[in-house]
Coordinates of C-alpha atoms in Angstrom, one line a residue:
Chain A
M192 CA 0.0 0.0 0.0
S193 CA 1.2 3.5 -0.8
L194 CA 1.6 5.8 2.1
A195 CA -0.1 8.9 0.4
E196 CA -1.8 9.0 -3.0
V197 CA -2.6 12.2 -4.7
L198 CA -4.6 11.6 -7.9
N199 CA -5.5 14.3 -10.6
V200 CA -5.8 17.0 -8.0
W201 CA -6.9 20.6 -8.9
V202 CA -6.7 23.5 -6.4
Y203 CA -7.8 27.0 -7.0
Y204 CA -7.4 30.3 -5.2
D205 CA -9.8 32.9 -6.3
H206 CA -10.4 31.1 -9.5
S207 CA -6.7 30.9 -10.4
P208 CA -5.2 27.5 -10.4
Q209 CA -2.6 26.6 -7.9
L210 CA -2.3 22.9 -8.7
E211 CA -3.2 21.5 -12.1
D212 CA -4.0 17.9 -12.4
V213 CA -1.3 16.8 -10.0
S214 CA -0.8 13.2 -9.3
L215 CA 1.9 11.9 -6.9
V216 CA 2.4 8.7 -5.0
V217 CA 4.6 8.4 -1.9
N218 CA 5.7 4.7 -1.1
D219 CA 7.4 3.2 1.9
H220 CA 11.1 4.3 2.3
D221 CA 10.8 7.1 -0.3
F222 CA 13.0 10.1 0.3
L223 CA 11.4 12.4 -2.1
S224 CA 11.8 16.2 -2.6
I225 CA 9.3 18.4 -4.3
I226 CA 11.2 21.3 -5.9
G227 CA 9.9 24.3 -7.9
P228 CA 10.0 28.0 -7.7
N229 CA 8.1 30.2 -5.3
G230 CA 4.4 30.2 -5.8
A231 CA 4.6 26.8 -7.6
G232 CA 2.0 25.2 -5.3
K233 CA 4.5 23.2 -3.1
T234 CA 3.1 24.1 0.2
T235 CA -0.4 23.8 -1.2
L236 CA 0.4 20.2 -2.2
L237 CA 1.6 19.4 1.3
K238 CA -1.5 20.9 2.7
V239 CA -3.7 18.8 0.3
I240 CA -2.0 15.7 1.6
L241 CA -2.6 17.0 5.3
G242 CA -6.3 17.7 4.5
L243 CA -5.8 21.3 5.4
I244 CA -6.8 22.3 1.9
Q245 CA -9.8 20.6 0.0
P246 CA -9.0 20.1 -3.6
A247 CA -11.6 21.2 -6.1
K248 CA -11.1 18.1 -8.2
G249 CA -9.3 14.9 -7.7
S250 CA -8.8 12.4 -4.8
V251 CA -6.3 12.1 -2.0
T252 CA -5.7 9.1 0.3
V253 CA -3.4 9.0 3.2
F254 CA -2.6 5.5 4.6
G255 CA -5.7 4.3 2.7
S256 CA -8.1 6.8 4.4
P257 CA -9.2 10.4 3.7
P258 CA -6.5 12.9 4.8
K259 CA -8.4 14.1 7.9
I260 CA -8.1 10.7 9.3
G261 CA -4.8 9.4 7.8
R262 CA -3.0 12.6 8.7
K263 CA -2.6 11.5 12.3
Q264 CA 0.0 9.1 11.3
I265 CA 2.0 11.9 9.4
G266 CA 4.7 13.8 11.0
Y267 CA 4.6 17.4 9.8
V268 CA 7.2 20.1 10.0
P269 CA 5.6 23.4 8.8
Q270 CA 7.3 26.2 7.0
D271 CA 8.9 28.8 9.5
I272 CA 6.2 28.8 12.0
Q273 CA 5.0 32.2 12.9
F274 CA 4.8 32.3 16.6
D275 CA 5.5 35.1 19.1
S276 CA 9.1 34.8 20.3
A277 CA 7.8 35.7 23.7
F278 CA 5.4 32.8 23.7
P279 CA 5.7 31.2 27.3
I280 CA 6.4 27.7 26.4
S281 CA 9.5 25.4 26.9
V282 CA 11.1 23.3 24.2
F283 CA 9.9 20.2 26.1
D284 CA 6.3 21.4 26.0
V285 CA 6.4 22.2 22.4
V286 CA 7.6 18.6 21.5
L287 CA 5.0 17.2 23.9
M288 CA 2.2 18.7 21.7
G289 CA 3.2 16.1 19.2
R290 CA 2.0 13.4 21.4
Y291 CA -1.6 14.8 21.4
K292 CA -4.1 11.8 21.5
G293 CA -7.5 13.5 21.9
L294 CA -9.7 15.5 24.1
L295 CA -9.6 14.8 27.8
S296 CA -6.6 12.3 27.5
P297 CA -3.7 13.6 29.5
H298 CA -0.1 13.0 28.6
S299 CA 1.5 9.8 30.1
E300 CA 4.9 9.0 31.5
E301 CA 5.6 7.2 28.2
D302 CA 4.8 10.4 26.2
K303 CA 7.4 12.2 28.2
E304 CA 10.0 9.5 27.5
V305 CA 9.2 9.5 23.8
V306 CA 9.7 13.3 23.8
M307 CA 13.1 13.0 25.5
D308 CA 14.1 10.3 23.1
A309 CA 13.1 12.6 20.1
L310 CA 15.0 15.6 21.7
R311 CA 18.1 13.3 21.9
T312 CA 17.7 12.2 18.4
V313 CA 17.8 15.8 17.1
E314 CA 20.5 16.7 19.7
M315 CA 18.3 19.2 21.5
A316 CA 17.9 17.5 24.9
K317 CA 20.0 20.0 26.7
F318 CA 17.7 22.7 25.7
K319 CA 14.5 21.1 26.9
D320 CA 13.8 23.7 29.6
R321 CA 14.6 26.7 27.4
R322 CA 11.9 29.0 26.1
I323 CA 11.5 28.1 22.4
G324 CA 11.8 31.8 21.3
T325 CA 15.3 32.0 22.7
L326 CA 16.6 29.4 20.3
S327 CA 18.2 30.1 16.8
G328 CA 16.4 29.2 13.7
G329 CA 18.3 26.0 13.2
E330 CA 17.7 24.9 16.8
Q331 CA 14.0 25.7 16.5
Q332 CA 13.8 23.7 13.3
R333 CA 15.2 20.6 15.1
V334 CA 12.7 21.1 17.9
F335 CA 9.9 21.1 15.3
L336 CA 11.4 18.0 13.8
A337 CA 11.3 16.4 17.2
R338 CA 7.7 17.4 17.6
A339 CA 6.9 15.6 14.3
L340 CA 9.0 12.6 15.3
V341 CA 7.2 11.9 18.6
R342 CA 4.2 10.9 16.6
Q343 CA 6.3 8.0 15.4
P344 CA 5.2 8.6 11.9
R345 CA 5.5 6.4 8.9
L346 CA 5.6 9.5 6.7
L347 CA 7.4 12.8 7.5
L348 CA 6.5 16.0 5.6
L349 CA 8.7 18.9 5.8
D350 CA 8.1 22.3 4.2
E351 CA 11.1 24.3 3.5
P352 CA 12.7 23.2 6.7
T353 CA 16.0 24.9 6.0
A354 CA 14.8 28.2 4.6
S355 CA 15.8 30.3 7.6
I356 CA 18.9 28.5 8.8
D357 CA 22.6 29.0 7.9
P358 CA 24.5 26.7 5.6
D359 CA 26.3 24.7 8.2
A360 CA 23.1 24.1 10.2
R361 CA 21.4 23.1 6.9
K362 CA 23.9 20.5 6.2
A363 CA 23.6 19.0 9.6
F364 CA 19.8 19.1 9.3
Y365 CA 20.0 17.1 6.0
E366 CA 22.3 14.5 7.5
L367 CA 19.9 14.1 10.4
L368 CA 17.1 13.5 7.9
T369 CA 19.2 11.0 6.1
S370 CA 19.7 9.1 9.3
L371 CA 15.8 9.0 9.6
K372 CA 15.0 7.5 6.3
E373 CA 15.4 4.0 7.4
K374 CA 12.4 4.4 9.7
M375 CA 10.0 6.5 7.6
A376 CA 9.4 7.8 4.2
I377 CA 10.3 11.6 3.9
L378 CA 8.6 14.0 1.6
L379 CA 10.5 17.4 1.6
V380 CA 9.5 20.6 -0.1
T381 CA 12.2 23.1 -1.0
H382 CA 13.3 25.5 -3.6
D383 CA 16.9 24.9 -2.6
I384 CA 17.9 22.7 -5.4
S385 CA 21.5 22.5 -4.3
V386 CA 20.8 20.0 -1.6
V387 CA 18.6 17.8 -3.6
S388 CA 21.0 15.8 -5.6
V389 CA 23.1 15.0 -2.6
Y390 CA 20.6 13.8 0.0
V391 CA 17.3 12.8 -1.6
D392 CA 16.7 9.7 -3.7
S393 CA 13.9 11.0 -6.0
V394 CA 12.5 14.4 -7.0
A395 CA 9.2 15.8 -8.1
C396 CA 9.4 19.0 -10.0
L397 CA 6.3 21.2 -9.5
N398 CA 5.2 24.4 -11.0
R399 CA 1.5 24.2 -10.6
K400 CA 1.8 21.1 -12.8
L401 CA 4.0 18.1 -12.0
Y402 CA 6.7 18.1 -14.6
Y403 CA 8.9 15.3 -13.4
H404 CA 8.8 12.5 -10.9
G405 CA 11.7 10.2 -10.7
P406 CA 15.3 9.7 -9.6
A407 CA 17.2 12.8 -8.5
E408 CA 19.7 12.7 -11.3
G409 CA 17.1 12.8 -14.0
A410 CA 15.5 15.8 -12.5
L411 CA 18.3 18.1 -13.2
N412 CA 17.6 18.0 -16.9
Q413 CA 14.0 19.0 -16.3
L414 CA 14.7 22.0 -14.1
E415 CA 14.8 24.5 -17.0
Q416 CA 11.3 23.4 -18.0
V417 CA 10.0 23.9 -14.5
Y418 CA 11.6 27.2 -13.8
Q419 CA 11.2 28.2 -17.4
C420 CA 14.6 29.8 -17.5
P421 CA 18.1 28.4 -17.7
V422 CA 19.2 27.0 -14.3
E423 CA 22.7 26.5 -12.9
V424 CA 22.9 23.8 -10.4
L425 CA 25.9 23.7 -8.0
A426 CA 25.6 20.8 -5.7
H427 CA 27.4 20.3 -2.5
G428 CA 30.5 18.2 -3.0
I429 CA 30.3 18.4 -6.7
P430 CA 33.0 20.6 -8.0
H431 CA 31.7 21.2 -11.4
R432 CA 28.7 22.8 -13.0
V433 CA 25.9 20.3 -13.5
L434 CA 24.0 22.3 -16.0
R435 CA 25.2 24.7 -18.8
R436 CA 25.8 28.3 -18.3
H437 CA 23.3 31.0 -19.0
T438 CA 23.6 31.7 -22.7
D439 CA 21.2 34.6 -23.1
D440 CA 23.6 37.3 -21.9
Chain B
M270 CA -7.7 51.7 57.0
I271 CA -9.1 48.5 58.5
E272 CA -12.4 50.0 59.6
I273 CA -13.7 50.4 56.1
L274 CA -13.8 46.6 56.0
E275 CA -16.8 46.9 58.3
Y276 CA -18.9 48.3 55.4
E277 CA -20.7 45.6 53.5
F278 CA -20.1 47.4 50.2
M279 CA -16.4 47.4 50.7
R280 CA -16.4 43.7 51.6
N281 CA -18.5 43.0 48.5
A282 CA -16.0 45.1 46.4
L283 CA -13.0 43.2 47.8
A284 CA -14.8 39.8 46.9
A285 CA -15.6 41.1 43.4
A286 CA -12.0 42.1 42.9
A287 CA -10.8 38.6 43.8
L288 CA -13.5 36.9 41.7
V289 CA -12.9 39.0 38.5
S290 CA -9.1 38.6 38.9
I291 CA -9.5 34.9 38.6
A292 CA -11.5 35.2 35.4
C293 CA -9.2 37.9 33.8
G294 CA -6.0 36.1 34.9
V295 CA -7.0 32.8 33.5
V296 CA -8.7 33.9 30.3
G297 CA -6.5 37.0 29.9
T298 CA -3.5 34.7 29.7
F299 CA -5.0 33.1 26.5
V300 CA -6.2 36.6 25.2
V301 CA -2.6 37.6 25.3
I302 CA -0.8 34.5 24.1
R303 CA -3.5 33.7 21.4
K304 CA -3.3 37.4 20.3
I305 CA -7.1 37.9 20.5
V306 CA -7.0 41.2 22.2
F307 CA -8.9 43.0 19.5
I308 CA -11.5 40.2 19.2
S309 CA -11.9 40.3 23.0
G310 CA -12.4 44.0 22.8
G311 CA -15.1 43.5 20.2
I312 CA -16.9 40.9 22.4
A313 CA -16.7 43.3 25.4
H314 CA -18.2 46.2 23.5
A315 CA -20.9 44.1 21.9
A316 CA -22.0 42.9 25.2
F317 CA -23.4 46.5 25.7
G318 CA -26.2 45.4 23.4
G319 CA -27.1 42.9 26.1
I320 CA -27.1 45.6 28.8
G321 CA -29.5 47.7 26.7
L322 CA -31.7 44.7 26.1
G323 CA -31.9 44.1 29.8
Y324 CA -33.2 47.7 30.4
L325 CA -35.7 47.2 27.5
V326 CA -37.3 43.9 28.6
G327 CA -36.9 44.8 32.4
I328 CA -34.5 42.1 33.5
S329 CA -31.1 42.5 35.1
P330 CA -28.9 44.1 32.5
I331 CA -25.9 42.0 33.6
V332 CA -27.9 38.8 33.2
A333 CA -29.1 39.8 29.8
A334 CA -25.5 40.5 28.9
I335 CA -24.6 36.8 29.3
P336 CA -26.4 35.3 26.2
F337 CA -25.6 38.5 24.2
S338 CA -22.0 38.3 25.0
V339 CA -21.6 34.6 24.2
M340 CA -23.6 35.0 20.9
S341 CA -21.4 37.9 19.9
A342 CA -18.3 35.8 20.7
V343 CA -19.6 33.0 18.4
G344 CA -20.6 35.5 15.8
I345 CA -17.2 37.1 15.8
G346 CA -15.5 33.8 15.7
M347 CA -17.5 32.5 12.7
L348 CA -17.4 35.8 10.8
S349 CA -13.7 36.4 11.3
K350 CA -13.0 33.0 9.7
K351 CA -14.6 34.0 6.5
A352 CA -11.7 35.2 4.2
D353 CA -14.0 37.5 2.2
M354 CA -14.4 39.9 5.1
G355 CA -11.2 39.8 7.1
E356 CA -11.0 39.3 10.8
D357 CA -10.5 42.8 11.9
A358 CA -13.3 44.1 9.7
A359 CA -15.6 41.5 11.3
V360 CA -14.6 42.5 14.8
G361 CA -15.1 46.2 13.9
V362 CA -18.6 45.5 12.6
L363 CA -19.8 43.4 15.6
W364 CA -18.1 45.8 18.0
T365 CA -20.1 48.7 16.9
L366 CA -23.4 46.9 16.0
G367 CA -23.4 45.7 19.6
M368 CA -22.9 49.1 21.1
A369 CA -25.4 50.8 18.7
S370 CA -28.2 48.3 19.5
G371 CA -27.5 48.9 23.2
V372 CA -27.9 52.6 22.8
V373 CA -31.2 52.1 20.8
F374 CA -32.5 49.5 23.3
I375 CA -31.9 51.9 26.1
H376 CA -33.5 54.8 24.3
M377 CA -36.6 52.6 23.6
S378 CA -36.9 51.4 27.2
E379 CA -39.1 53.3 29.6
G380 CA -37.8 55.8 32.0
Y381 CA -34.4 56.7 33.0
A382 CA -31.3 54.4 33.1
P383 CA -29.7 55.6 36.4
D384 CA -26.8 53.1 36.6
L385 CA -26.0 53.2 32.9
F386 CA -22.7 54.9 33.6
S387 CA -21.6 52.1 35.8
Y388 CA -22.0 49.5 33.1
L389 CA -20.0 51.6 30.8
F390 CA -17.1 52.4 33.2
G391 CA -17.6 50.1 36.2
S392 CA -18.5 50.7 39.7
I393 CA -16.9 48.1 42.0
L394 CA -18.2 49.8 45.1
T395 CA -21.8 49.1 44.2
V396 CA -21.6 45.4 43.3
P397 CA -24.7 43.7 44.9
R398 CA -24.6 40.4 46.5
Q399 CA -26.4 38.5 43.7
D400 CA -23.8 39.8 41.1
L401 CA -21.1 38.3 43.4
I402 CA -22.8 34.9 43.1
M403 CA -23.0 35.3 39.4
M404 CA -19.3 36.1 39.2
L405 CA -18.6 33.0 41.2
I406 CA -20.6 30.9 38.8
L407 CA -18.9 32.4 35.8
D408 CA -15.5 31.7 37.4
V409 CA -16.5 28.1 38.0
L410 CA -17.5 27.8 34.3
I411 CA -14.3 29.5 33.0
L412 CA -12.0 27.5 35.3
G413 CA -13.8 24.2 34.3
G414 CA -13.4 25.0 30.6
V415 CA -9.7 25.9 30.9
F416 CA -9.1 22.8 33.1
L417 CA -10.7 20.5 30.6
F418 CA -9.1 22.0 27.4
Y419 CA -5.9 23.4 28.6
K420 CA -3.6 21.7 26.4
E421 CA -5.8 22.3 23.3
F422 CA -5.9 26.0 24.1
V423 CA -2.1 26.2 24.5
G424 CA -1.6 24.1 21.3
L425 CA -3.9 26.3 19.2
S426 CA -2.3 29.4 20.6
F427 CA 1.1 28.3 19.7
D428 CA 0.5 26.7 16.2
E429 CA -3.0 26.2 15.0
E430 CA -2.0 24.4 11.9
F431 CA 0.0 21.7 13.6
S432 CA -2.7 21.4 16.3
T433 CA -5.3 20.7 13.5
V434 CA -3.1 18.0 12.0
V435 CA -2.6 16.1 15.3
G436 CA -6.4 16.1 15.7
I437 CA -7.4 19.1 17.8
P438 CA -10.8 20.3 16.8
A439 CA -9.5 23.8 16.2
Q440 CA -12.7 25.4 15.0
W441 CA -14.9 24.3 17.9
L442 CA -12.3 25.0 20.5
N443 CA -11.6 28.5 19.1
L444 CA -15.3 29.2 19.5
L445 CA -15.2 27.9 23.0
L446 CA -12.3 30.0 24.0
L447 CA -14.1 33.0 22.7
C448 CA -17.2 32.1 24.6
L449 CA -15.0 32.0 27.8
V450 CA -13.8 35.4 26.9
G451 CA -17.5 36.4 26.6
L452 CA -18.2 35.1 30.1
S453 CA -15.3 36.8 31.6
V454 CA -16.4 40.0 30.0
V455 CA -19.6 39.8 31.7
A456 CA -18.0 39.0 35.0
L457 CA -15.8 42.2 34.5
I458 CA -18.5 44.6 33.5
R459 CA -19.5 45.4 37.1
V460 CA -15.9 46.2 38.0
V461 CA -14.5 48.2 35.1
G462 CA -17.4 48.5 32.7
V463 CA -17.5 47.4 29.0
V464 CA -15.3 50.2 27.8
L465 CA -12.4 49.2 30.1
V466 CA -12.8 45.5 30.3
I467 CA -10.1 44.8 27.8
A468 CA -7.5 46.4 30.2
L469 CA -8.2 43.7 32.8
L470 CA -8.0 41.0 30.1
T471 CA -4.6 42.1 28.9
M472 CA -2.7 44.0 31.5
P473 CA -2.3 41.4 34.3
A474 CA -1.4 38.7 31.7
A475 CA 1.0 41.0 29.9
I476 CA 2.8 41.9 33.2
A477 CA 2.9 38.2 34.2
R478 CA 4.5 37.3 30.9
Y479 CA 7.5 39.3 31.7
F480 CA 8.3 37.0 34.7
T481 CA 7.6 33.5 33.5
F482 CA 7.6 31.3 30.4
N483 CA 5.2 28.7 31.6
V484 CA 1.5 29.2 30.8
K485 CA 0.3 27.8 34.1
K486 CA 2.6 30.0 36.2
M487 CA 1.6 32.9 33.9
M488 CA -2.2 32.3 34.9
I489 CA -1.4 32.2 38.6
L490 CA 0.7 35.2 38.4
S491 CA -1.9 37.1 36.3
V492 CA -4.5 36.4 39.0
V493 CA -2.3 37.6 41.8
I494 CA -1.4 40.7 39.9
G495 CA -5.1 41.3 39.1
V496 CA -6.1 41.0 42.7
M497 CA -3.3 43.4 43.8
G498 CA -4.1 45.9 41.0
T499 CA -7.9 45.8 41.6
V500 CA -7.5 46.1 45.4
T501 CA -5.0 48.8 45.3
G502 CA -7.1 50.7 42.7
L503 CA -10.1 50.2 44.8
F504 CA -8.5 51.7 47.9
I505 CA -7.0 54.7 46.0
S506 CA -10.3 55.4 44.5
Y507 CA -12.0 55.2 47.8
V508 CA -9.5 57.4 49.5
G509 CA -9.2 59.9 46.6
D510 CA -12.8 59.8 45.7
L511 CA -11.9 58.8 42.1
P512 CA -13.9 56.5 39.7
S513 CA -13.0 53.0 40.7
G514 CA -12.9 51.4 37.3
A515 CA -10.5 53.9 35.8
T516 CA -8.3 54.1 38.8
I517 CA -7.9 50.2 38.8
V518 CA -6.9 50.4 35.1
L519 CA -4.5 53.3 35.8
V520 CA -2.8 51.4 38.6
L521 CA -2.4 48.3 36.4
G522 CA -1.1 50.5 33.7
G523 CA 1.5 52.0 36.1
V524 CA 2.6 48.5 37.1
L525 CA 2.9 47.4 33.4
L526 CA 5.0 50.4 32.7
G527 CA 7.2 49.8 35.7
S528 CA 7.7 46.1 34.8
T529 CA 8.5 47.0 31.2
V530 CA 11.2 49.4 32.4
L531 CA 12.5 46.7 34.9
K532 CA 12.6 44.1 32.2
A533 CA 14.4 46.5 29.8
Q534 CA 17.0 47.2 32.3
R535 CA 17.7 43.6 33.1
R536 CA 18.6 42.8 29.6

């Protein structure tokens, strides 16, 4: 069974299409990245899978159920969360939110152990009593990853997880993700194509339509079509240009 | 100073100060961290429609304000989610519609509305015994609601989208929280009046947030600050013959200013 299945989905905002006839299947052990320019509908696609946006046409199933039911088995790391930096909450309590089980069911001791395990996984255990707003962008992102991990998900969705963190922290974050892919499928949205070829196994190129879905290497040839302009890709650890130079200047 | 406690009105006023401080500390904490100050201001002013309705049909204005306040909370909560209108516009509309209907209701009612001013600006020294009982009931409802749905309210305040994904019924609990705001507004009307309610729903919590980063501690601290602010304001207004509601707000404003300076210096 596929973990998430998006079939011929159309989404409109104010009558203008955000997603046109998009189909995408996420299987066990996938490490898939959705890439595309700003406004391509990447976040919209994630929200469709999470049942936060209802598609106008098409169908979505998550773990064989409608998204609003299946999403409880998804770990979700949203794009830079807009919270007040003075918000009175500790790192531990933020992660504990991921163990939510329903109305009137309090957190158990086991929940607290799972939270500590996840904080150790993301190397944030020593910050557990700090107020979340006092952490750096990269540290916060690790906390939000831990909050998704405590759901013990089989599918992890991340929306631009490294957009607001510096390059060193970014590299460490992707290495952390790579260490998780044995346990769960990962679907990562980014416009940062430089990381894609190094860490992920497959790529979906999105610009309202889905242009390509396959192994990461093949994607590089499709990028120009997606971005609709010549693209240079300089990947980490690859000392040469992957695509040709701009020729129109 | 102690002898003024022999007056029943003063004992009632102190009891009212304590009872409303519980409501405003607990609910005010969510008003501040959920950033629904403007919505709460709207609910408070819309409650004036209920006051007017009470005059018109000849029942206690404060009792009439309860359903009116809860209904305007639900109305603001539902309207503000409609993207076409925008939350701040929806709040502005219900804020003024509530007040306008209150003015019209009072005009239509027979006779003169002698204590109208006290509903607008509060009058803690004239709180009758039955209003204390009502405040107590409202406190029980508010504390019960927050006790049952504490982690959901905190989750929604921090990150509504993630909360929805993990299964918190965000829409319903948002409305419930606004209803609790509505109930605390009613409890507070006697003390500071509809115009100044929002001060007691924000200032104690805003001060408390300077000194803790734990929501539960913030609530307790807000209640304590609320009690101290209202009691101090009450005595100053009694001694100086000043309007009580406004004096309480000014005292809390002074404490807020002082703690802001203190906080800035510590950095």
